[in-house]
Short mmCIF file of C-alpha atoms and ligand atoms in Angstrom, two decimals:
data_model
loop_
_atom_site.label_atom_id
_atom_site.label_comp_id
_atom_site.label_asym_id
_atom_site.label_seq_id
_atom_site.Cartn_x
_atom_site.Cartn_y
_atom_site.Cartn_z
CA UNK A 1 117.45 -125.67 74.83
CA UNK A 2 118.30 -125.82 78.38
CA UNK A 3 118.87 -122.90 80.59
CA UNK A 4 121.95 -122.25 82.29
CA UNK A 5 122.02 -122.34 86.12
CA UNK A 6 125.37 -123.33 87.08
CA UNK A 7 128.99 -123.42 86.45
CA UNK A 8 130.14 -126.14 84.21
CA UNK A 9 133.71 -125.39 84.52
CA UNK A 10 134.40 -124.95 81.10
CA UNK A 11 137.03 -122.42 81.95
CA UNK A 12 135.93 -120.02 79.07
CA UNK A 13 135.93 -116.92 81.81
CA UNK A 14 139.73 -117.70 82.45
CA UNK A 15 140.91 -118.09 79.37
CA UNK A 16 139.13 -114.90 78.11
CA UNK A 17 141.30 -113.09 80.93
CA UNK A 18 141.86 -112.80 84.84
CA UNK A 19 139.86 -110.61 87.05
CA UNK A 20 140.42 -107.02 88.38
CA UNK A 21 141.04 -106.81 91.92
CA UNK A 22 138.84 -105.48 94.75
CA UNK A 23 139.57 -104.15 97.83
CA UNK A 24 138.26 -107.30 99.28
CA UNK A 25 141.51 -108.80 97.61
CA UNK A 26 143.91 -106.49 99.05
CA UNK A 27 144.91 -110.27 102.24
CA UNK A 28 145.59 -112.06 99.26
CA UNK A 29 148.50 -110.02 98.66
CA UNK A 30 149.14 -108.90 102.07
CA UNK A 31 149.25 -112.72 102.77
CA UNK A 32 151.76 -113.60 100.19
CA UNK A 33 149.11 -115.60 97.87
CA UNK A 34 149.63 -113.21 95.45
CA UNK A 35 152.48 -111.71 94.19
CA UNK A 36 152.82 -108.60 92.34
CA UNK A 37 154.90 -110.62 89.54
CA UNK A 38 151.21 -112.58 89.38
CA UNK A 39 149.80 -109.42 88.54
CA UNK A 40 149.38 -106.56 85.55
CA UNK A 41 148.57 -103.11 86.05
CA UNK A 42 146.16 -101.48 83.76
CA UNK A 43 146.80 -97.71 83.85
CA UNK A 44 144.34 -95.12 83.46
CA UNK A 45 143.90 -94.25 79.53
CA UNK A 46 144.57 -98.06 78.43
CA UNK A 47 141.64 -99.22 76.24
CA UNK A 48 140.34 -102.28 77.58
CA UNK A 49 136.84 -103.88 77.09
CA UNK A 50 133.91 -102.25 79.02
CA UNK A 51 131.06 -104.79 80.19
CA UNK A 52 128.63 -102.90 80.97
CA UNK A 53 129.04 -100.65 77.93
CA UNK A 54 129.91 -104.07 75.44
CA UNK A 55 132.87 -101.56 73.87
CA UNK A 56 136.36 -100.76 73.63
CA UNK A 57 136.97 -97.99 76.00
CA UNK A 58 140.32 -96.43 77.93
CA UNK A 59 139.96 -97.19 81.64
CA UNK A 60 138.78 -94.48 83.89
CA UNK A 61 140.28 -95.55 86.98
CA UNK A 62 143.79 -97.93 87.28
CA UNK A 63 142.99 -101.35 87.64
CA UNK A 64 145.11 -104.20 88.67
CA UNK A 65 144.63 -108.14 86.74
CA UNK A 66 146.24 -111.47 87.10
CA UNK A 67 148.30 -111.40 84.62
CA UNK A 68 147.72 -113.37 81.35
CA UNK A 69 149.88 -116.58 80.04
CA UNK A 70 152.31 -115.55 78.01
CA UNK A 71 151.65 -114.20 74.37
CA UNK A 72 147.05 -114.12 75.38
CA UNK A 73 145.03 -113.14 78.27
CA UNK A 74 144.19 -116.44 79.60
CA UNK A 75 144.45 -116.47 83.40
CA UNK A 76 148.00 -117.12 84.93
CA UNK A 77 146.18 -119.47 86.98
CA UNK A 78 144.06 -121.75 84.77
CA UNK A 79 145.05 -125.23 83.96
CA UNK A 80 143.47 -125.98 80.83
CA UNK A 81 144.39 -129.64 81.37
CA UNK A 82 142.15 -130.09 84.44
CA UNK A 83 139.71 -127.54 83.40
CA UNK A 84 140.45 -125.61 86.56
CA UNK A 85 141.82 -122.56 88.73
CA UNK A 86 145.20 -123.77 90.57
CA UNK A 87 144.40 -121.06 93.22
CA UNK A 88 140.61 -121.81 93.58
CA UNK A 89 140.97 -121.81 97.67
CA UNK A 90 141.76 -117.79 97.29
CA UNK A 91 140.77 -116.86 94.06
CA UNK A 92 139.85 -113.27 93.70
CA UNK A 93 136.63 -111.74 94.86
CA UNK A 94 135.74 -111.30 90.74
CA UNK A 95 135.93 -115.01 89.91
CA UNK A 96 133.35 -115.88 92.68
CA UNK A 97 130.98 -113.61 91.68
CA UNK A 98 131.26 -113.98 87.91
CA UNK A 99 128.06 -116.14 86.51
CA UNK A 100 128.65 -116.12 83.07
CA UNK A 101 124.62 -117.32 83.07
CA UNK A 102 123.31 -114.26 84.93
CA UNK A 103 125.79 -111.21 84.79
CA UNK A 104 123.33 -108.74 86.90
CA UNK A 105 126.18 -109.18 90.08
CA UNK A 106 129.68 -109.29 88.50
CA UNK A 107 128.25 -105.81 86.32
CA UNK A 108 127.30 -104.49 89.61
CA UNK A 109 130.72 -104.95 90.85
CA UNK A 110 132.41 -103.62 87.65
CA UNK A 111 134.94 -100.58 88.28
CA UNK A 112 134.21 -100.39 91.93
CA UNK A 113 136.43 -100.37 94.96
CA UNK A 114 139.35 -101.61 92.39
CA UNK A 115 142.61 -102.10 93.80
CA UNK A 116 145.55 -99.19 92.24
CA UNK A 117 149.26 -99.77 92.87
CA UNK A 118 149.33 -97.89 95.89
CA UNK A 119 146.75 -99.62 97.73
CA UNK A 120 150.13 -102.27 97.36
CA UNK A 121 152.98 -100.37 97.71
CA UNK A 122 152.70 -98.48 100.41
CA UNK A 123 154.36 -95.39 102.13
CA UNK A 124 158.30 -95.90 102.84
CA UNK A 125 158.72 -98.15 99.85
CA UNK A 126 161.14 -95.77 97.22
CA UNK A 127 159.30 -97.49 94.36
CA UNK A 128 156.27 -95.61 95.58
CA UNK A 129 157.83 -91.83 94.70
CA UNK A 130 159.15 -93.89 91.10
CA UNK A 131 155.71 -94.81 90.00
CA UNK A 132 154.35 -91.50 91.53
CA UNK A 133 156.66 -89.36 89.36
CA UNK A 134 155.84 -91.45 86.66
CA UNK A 135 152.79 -91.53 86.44
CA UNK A 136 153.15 -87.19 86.71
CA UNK A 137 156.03 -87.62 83.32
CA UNK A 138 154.23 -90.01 81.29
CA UNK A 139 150.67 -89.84 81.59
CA UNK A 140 148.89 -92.09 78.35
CA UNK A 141 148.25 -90.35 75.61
CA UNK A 142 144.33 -90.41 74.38
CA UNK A 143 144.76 -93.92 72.68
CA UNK A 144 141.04 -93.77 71.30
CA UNK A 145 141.98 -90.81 69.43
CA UNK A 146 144.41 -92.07 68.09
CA UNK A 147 142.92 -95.39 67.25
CA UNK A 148 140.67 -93.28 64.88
CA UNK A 149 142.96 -91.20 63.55
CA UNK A 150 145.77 -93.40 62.55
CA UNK A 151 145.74 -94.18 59.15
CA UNK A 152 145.38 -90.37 58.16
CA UNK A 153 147.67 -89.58 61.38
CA UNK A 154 151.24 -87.59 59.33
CA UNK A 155 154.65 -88.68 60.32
CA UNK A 156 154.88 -85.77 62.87
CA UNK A 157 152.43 -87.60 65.08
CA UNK A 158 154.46 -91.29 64.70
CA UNK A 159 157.57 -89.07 65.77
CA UNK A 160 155.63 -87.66 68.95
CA UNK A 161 154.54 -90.86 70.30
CA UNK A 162 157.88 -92.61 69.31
CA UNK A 163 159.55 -89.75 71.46
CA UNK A 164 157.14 -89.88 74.16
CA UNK A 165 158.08 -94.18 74.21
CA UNK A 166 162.03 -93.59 74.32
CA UNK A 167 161.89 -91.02 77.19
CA UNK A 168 159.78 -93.59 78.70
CA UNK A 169 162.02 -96.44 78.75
CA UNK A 170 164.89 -93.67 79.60
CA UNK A 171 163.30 -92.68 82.06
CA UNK A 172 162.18 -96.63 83.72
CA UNK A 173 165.98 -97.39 83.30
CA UNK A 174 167.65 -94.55 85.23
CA UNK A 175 164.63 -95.18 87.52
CA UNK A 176 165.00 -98.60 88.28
CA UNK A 177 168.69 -99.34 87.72
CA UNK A 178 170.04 -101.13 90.27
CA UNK A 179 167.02 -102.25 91.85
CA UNK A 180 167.12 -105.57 90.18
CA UNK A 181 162.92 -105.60 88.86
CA UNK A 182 162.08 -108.38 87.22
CA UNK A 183 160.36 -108.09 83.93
CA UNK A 184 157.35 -109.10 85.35
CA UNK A 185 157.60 -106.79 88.54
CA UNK A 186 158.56 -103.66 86.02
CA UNK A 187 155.11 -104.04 84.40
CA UNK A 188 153.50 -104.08 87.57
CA UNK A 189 155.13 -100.86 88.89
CA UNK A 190 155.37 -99.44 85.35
CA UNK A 191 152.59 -100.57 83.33
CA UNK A 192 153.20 -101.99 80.26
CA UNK A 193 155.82 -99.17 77.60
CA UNK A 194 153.89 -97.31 75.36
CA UNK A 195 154.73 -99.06 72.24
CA UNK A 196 153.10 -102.53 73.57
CA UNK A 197 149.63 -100.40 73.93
CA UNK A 198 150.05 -99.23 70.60
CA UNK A 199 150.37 -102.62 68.56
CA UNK A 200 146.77 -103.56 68.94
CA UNK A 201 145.78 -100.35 66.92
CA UNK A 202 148.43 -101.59 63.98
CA UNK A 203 151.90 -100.26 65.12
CA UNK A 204 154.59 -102.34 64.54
CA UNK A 205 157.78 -101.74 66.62
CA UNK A 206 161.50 -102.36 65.91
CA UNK A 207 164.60 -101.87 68.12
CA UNK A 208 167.14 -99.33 66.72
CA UNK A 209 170.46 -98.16 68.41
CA UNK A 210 168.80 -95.08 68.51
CA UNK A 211 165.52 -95.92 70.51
CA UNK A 212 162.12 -97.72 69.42
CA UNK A 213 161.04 -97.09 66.23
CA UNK A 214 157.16 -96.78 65.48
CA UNK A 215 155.82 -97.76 61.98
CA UNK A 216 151.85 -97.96 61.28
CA UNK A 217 151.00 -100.08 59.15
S1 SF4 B 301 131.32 -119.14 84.75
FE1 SF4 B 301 130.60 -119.72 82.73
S2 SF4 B 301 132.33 -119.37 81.34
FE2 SF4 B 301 133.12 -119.45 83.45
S3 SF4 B 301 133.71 -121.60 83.79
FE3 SF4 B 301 131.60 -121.36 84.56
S4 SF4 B 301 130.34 -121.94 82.81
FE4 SF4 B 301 132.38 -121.56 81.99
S1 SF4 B 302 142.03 -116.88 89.29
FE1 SF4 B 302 141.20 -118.91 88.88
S2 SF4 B 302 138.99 -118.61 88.66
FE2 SF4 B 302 139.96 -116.60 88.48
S3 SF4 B 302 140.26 -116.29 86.26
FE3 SF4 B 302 142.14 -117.19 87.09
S4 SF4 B 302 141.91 -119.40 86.80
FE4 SF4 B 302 139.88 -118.47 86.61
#
Protein backbone atom coordinates (compact mmCIF):
# COMPACT_ATOMS: atom_id res chain seq x y z
CA UNK A 1 0.00 0.00 0.00
CA UNK A 2 1.15 3.37 -0.83
CA UNK A 3 1.43 6.20 1.55
CA UNK A 4 -0.37 9.27 1.23
CA UNK A 5 1.57 12.52 0.61
CA UNK A 6 -0.63 14.71 -1.27
CA UNK A 7 -4.00 15.90 -2.12
CA UNK A 8 -5.77 13.92 -4.70
CA UNK A 9 -8.73 16.07 -4.86
CA UNK A 10 -11.15 13.63 -4.14
CA UNK A 11 -13.26 16.21 -2.44
CA UNK A 12 -14.14 13.81 0.52
CA UNK A 13 -13.13 16.86 3.14
CA UNK A 14 -15.91 19.05 1.40
CA UNK A 15 -18.45 16.92 1.17
CA UNK A 16 -18.02 15.75 4.83
CA UNK A 17 -18.63 19.61 5.68
CA UNK A 18 -17.12 23.25 5.30
CA UNK A 19 -14.57 24.67 7.57
CA UNK A 20 -14.83 26.91 10.72
CA UNK A 21 -13.55 30.24 10.30
CA UNK A 22 -10.40 31.88 11.71
CA UNK A 23 -9.59 35.16 12.40
CA UNK A 24 -7.31 35.00 9.48
CA UNK A 25 -10.73 34.80 7.50
CA UNK A 26 -12.31 37.72 8.96
CA UNK A 27 -11.00 40.00 4.66
CA UNK A 28 -12.88 37.39 3.18
CA UNK A 29 -15.92 38.76 4.53
CA UNK A 30 -14.84 42.21 5.00
CA UNK A 31 -14.06 41.96 1.20
CA UNK A 32 -17.40 40.78 0.11
CA UNK A 33 -16.10 37.08 -0.87
CA UNK A 34 -18.11 35.85 1.64
CA UNK A 35 -21.37 36.52 2.58
CA UNK A 36 -23.04 35.85 5.75
CA UNK A 37 -25.98 34.01 3.69
CA UNK A 38 -22.68 31.64 2.70
CA UNK A 39 -22.35 30.99 6.18
CA UNK A 40 -23.93 28.95 9.44
CA UNK A 41 -23.45 29.79 12.88
CA UNK A 42 -22.81 27.08 15.33
CA UNK A 43 -23.81 28.36 18.79
CA UNK A 44 -22.28 27.47 21.92
CA UNK A 45 -24.07 24.14 23.39
CA UNK A 46 -24.69 22.63 19.71
CA UNK A 47 -23.20 19.09 19.58
CA UNK A 48 -21.01 18.88 16.76
CA UNK A 49 -18.08 16.40 16.11
CA UNK A 50 -14.83 17.00 18.10
CA UNK A 51 -11.48 16.02 16.18
CA UNK A 52 -9.27 15.96 18.45
CA UNK A 53 -11.50 14.12 20.94
CA UNK A 54 -13.07 11.62 17.78
CA UNK A 55 -16.72 12.32 19.71
CA UNK A 56 -19.89 13.99 19.70
CA UNK A 57 -19.54 16.94 21.90
CA UNK A 58 -21.58 20.54 22.35
CA UNK A 59 -19.25 23.32 21.20
CA UNK A 60 -17.45 25.30 23.78
CA UNK A 61 -16.97 28.37 21.98
CA UNK A 62 -19.46 29.76 18.82
CA UNK A 63 -18.14 28.87 15.67
CA UNK A 64 -19.02 30.08 12.29
CA UNK A 65 -19.09 27.28 8.88
CA UNK A 66 -19.82 27.58 5.24
CA UNK A 67 -22.85 26.49 5.16
CA UNK A 68 -23.80 22.99 3.84
CA UNK A 69 -25.88 22.17 0.42
CA UNK A 70 -29.12 21.87 1.12
CA UNK A 71 -30.63 18.79 3.06
CA UNK A 72 -26.23 17.45 4.09
CA UNK A 73 -23.16 19.16 5.12
CA UNK A 74 -21.32 19.09 1.95
CA UNK A 75 -19.56 22.41 1.35
CA UNK A 76 -21.68 25.26 -0.32
CA UNK A 77 -18.77 25.56 -2.43
CA UNK A 78 -17.83 22.13 -3.82
CA UNK A 79 -18.61 21.10 -7.30
CA UNK A 80 -18.81 17.53 -7.23
CA UNK A 81 -18.81 17.56 -11.04
CA UNK A 82 -15.27 18.96 -11.36
CA UNK A 83 -14.09 17.51 -8.19
CA UNK A 84 -13.33 20.99 -6.94
CA UNK A 85 -13.77 24.21 -4.62
CA UNK A 86 -15.50 27.10 -6.83
CA UNK A 87 -13.81 29.59 -4.39
CA UNK A 88 -10.33 27.89 -4.26
CA UNK A 89 -8.51 31.51 -4.91
CA UNK A 90 -9.91 32.53 -1.17
CA UNK A 91 -10.87 29.54 0.39
CA UNK A 92 -10.76 29.65 4.12
CA UNK A 93 -7.64 29.43 6.19
CA UNK A 94 -9.08 25.63 7.38
CA UNK A 95 -9.18 24.15 3.87
CA UNK A 96 -5.45 25.03 3.26
CA UNK A 97 -4.27 23.59 6.14
CA UNK A 98 -6.42 20.45 6.23
CA UNK A 99 -4.15 17.22 5.10
CA UNK A 100 -6.45 14.60 5.44
CA UNK A 101 -2.88 12.38 5.23
CA UNK A 102 -1.22 14.04 8.24
CA UNK A 103 -3.79 15.85 10.61
CA UNK A 104 -0.95 17.02 13.28
CA UNK A 105 -1.64 20.97 11.75
CA UNK A 106 -5.40 21.30 11.04
CA UNK A 107 -5.79 19.59 15.02
CA UNK A 108 -3.45 22.23 16.07
CA UNK A 109 -5.64 24.81 14.66
CA UNK A 110 -8.90 23.24 15.97
CA UNK A 111 -11.11 25.70 18.22
CA UNK A 112 -8.63 28.48 18.07
CA UNK A 113 -8.93 32.11 17.16
CA UNK A 114 -12.57 31.06 15.63
CA UNK A 115 -14.52 33.70 14.20
CA UNK A 116 -18.20 34.49 16.52
CA UNK A 117 -20.93 36.67 15.01
CA UNK A 118 -19.67 39.70 16.39
CA UNK A 119 -16.31 39.59 15.08
CA UNK A 120 -19.00 40.29 11.79
CA UNK A 121 -21.47 42.40 12.90
CA UNK A 122 -20.09 44.99 14.42
CA UNK A 123 -21.01 47.98 16.78
CA UNK A 124 -23.90 50.36 15.25
CA UNK A 125 -25.51 47.50 13.40
CA UNK A 126 -29.23 47.01 15.48
CA UNK A 127 -28.93 43.30 14.64
CA UNK A 128 -26.00 43.32 17.00
CA UNK A 129 -28.27 44.22 20.39
CA UNK A 130 -30.98 41.33 18.58
CA UNK A 131 -28.53 38.52 18.66
CA UNK A 132 -27.03 39.94 21.96
CA UNK A 133 -30.39 39.74 23.77
CA UNK A 134 -30.82 36.57 22.31
CA UNK A 135 -28.34 34.89 22.98
CA UNK A 136 -29.08 36.32 27.04
CA UNK A 137 -33.21 34.75 26.41
CA UNK A 138 -32.43 31.60 24.81
CA UNK A 139 -29.29 30.18 25.76
CA UNK A 140 -29.17 26.06 24.46
CA UNK A 141 -30.29 23.84 26.65
CA UNK A 142 -27.61 20.90 27.68
CA UNK A 143 -28.39 18.85 24.43
CA UNK A 144 -25.99 15.93 25.64
CA UNK A 145 -28.14 15.50 28.52
CA UNK A 146 -30.73 15.25 26.92
CA UNK A 147 -29.46 13.03 24.19
CA UNK A 148 -29.08 10.45 27.07
CA UNK A 149 -31.97 10.92 28.71
CA UNK A 150 -34.56 10.91 26.07
CA UNK A 151 -36.21 7.84 25.78
CA UNK A 152 -36.93 7.73 29.67
CA UNK A 153 -37.29 11.74 29.47
CA UNK A 154 -41.63 12.20 30.81
CA UNK A 155 -43.85 14.42 28.83
CA UNK A 156 -43.11 17.37 31.23
CA UNK A 157 -39.65 17.62 29.74
CA UNK A 158 -41.07 17.40 25.77
CA UNK A 159 -43.44 20.33 27.03
CA UNK A 160 -40.34 22.42 28.41
CA UNK A 161 -38.29 22.27 25.41
CA UNK A 162 -41.39 22.63 23.07
CA UNK A 163 -42.06 25.93 25.14
CA UNK A 164 -38.61 27.02 25.21
CA UNK A 165 -38.80 26.49 20.84
CA UNK A 166 -42.16 28.63 20.47
CA UNK A 167 -40.89 31.59 22.59
CA UNK A 168 -37.99 31.24 20.41
CA UNK A 169 -39.47 31.68 17.13
CA UNK A 170 -41.83 34.44 19.00
CA UNK A 171 -39.34 35.99 20.00
CA UNK A 172 -37.01 35.92 16.24
CA UNK A 173 -40.32 37.21 14.67
CA UNK A 174 -41.12 40.31 16.75
CA UNK A 175 -37.29 40.65 16.54
CA UNK A 176 -36.75 40.65 13.06
CA UNK A 177 -40.07 41.78 11.56
CA UNK A 178 -39.65 44.16 9.17
CA UNK A 179 -36.12 43.78 8.58
CA UNK A 180 -36.64 41.63 5.60
CA UNK A 181 -33.77 38.48 6.73
CA UNK A 182 -33.54 36.04 4.48
CA UNK A 183 -33.84 32.50 5.60
CA UNK A 184 -30.42 32.01 5.15
CA UNK A 185 -29.28 35.38 6.88
CA UNK A 186 -31.82 34.45 10.01
CA UNK A 187 -29.70 31.33 10.68
CA UNK A 188 -26.69 33.22 10.58
CA UNK A 189 -27.81 35.88 13.12
CA UNK A 190 -30.03 33.35 14.91
CA UNK A 191 -28.58 30.04 14.75
CA UNK A 192 -30.51 27.41 13.66
CA UNK A 193 -34.47 27.09 16.12
CA UNK A 194 -34.26 24.70 18.66
CA UNK A 195 -36.35 22.06 17.21
CA UNK A 196 -33.83 21.58 14.07
CA UNK A 197 -30.99 20.72 16.88
CA UNK A 198 -33.23 18.38 18.36
CA UNK A 199 -34.11 16.02 15.30
CA UNK A 200 -30.75 14.38 15.19
CA UNK A 201 -31.39 12.96 18.79
CA UNK A 202 -34.99 11.46 17.37
CA UNK A 203 -37.50 14.41 17.68
CA UNK A 204 -39.79 14.72 15.13
CA UNK A 205 -41.49 18.16 14.67
CA UNK A 206 -44.91 19.20 13.29
CA UNK A 207 -46.45 22.68 12.74
CA UNK A 208 -49.66 23.32 14.77
CA UNK A 209 -51.74 26.63 14.89
CA UNK A 210 -50.70 26.64 18.23
CA UNK A 211 -46.77 26.55 17.93
CA UNK A 212 -44.24 23.56 17.14
CA UNK A 213 -45.06 20.50 18.44
CA UNK A 214 -42.21 18.07 19.74
CA UNK A 215 -42.77 14.24 19.59
CA UNK A 216 -39.76 11.69 20.42
CA UNK A 217 -39.86 8.98 18.87
S1 LIG B 1 -7.42 16.59 1.69
FE1 LIG B 1 -7.78 14.41 1.57
S2 LIG B 1 -10.02 14.16 1.69
FE2 LIG B 1 -9.58 16.30 1.13
S3 LIG B 1 -9.62 16.35 -1.12
FE3 LIG B 1 -7.46 16.04 -0.49
S4 LIG B 1 -7.23 13.83 -0.52
FE4 LIG B 1 -9.43 14.20 -0.52
S1 LIG C 1 -14.41 26.12 0.72
FE1 LIG C 1 -13.66 24.90 -0.98
S2 LIG C 1 -11.94 23.72 -0.14
FE2 LIG C 1 -13.12 24.51 1.59
S3 LIG C 1 -14.56 22.85 2.12
FE3 LIG C 1 -15.60 24.25 0.70
S4 LIG C 1 -15.26 23.37 -1.34
FE4 LIG C 1 -13.77 22.44 0.06
Amino acid sequence: MTHQTECKRCGTCCENGGPALHSQDLPLIEKGLLSVEQLITIRKGELAHDPVTESIEPVKTELLKISGKKGSWACIFYDKTRNGCTIYDHRPLACGVLKCWDTDEILKLSGKDLLSRLDIVKEGNPLRERLIEHEALFPLPDLKAISKTISRSSKKTIKKLERINNKDLAWRIRAIGGLNLSVAEELFYFGRPLFQLLAPLGFTARETASGIKLQFK
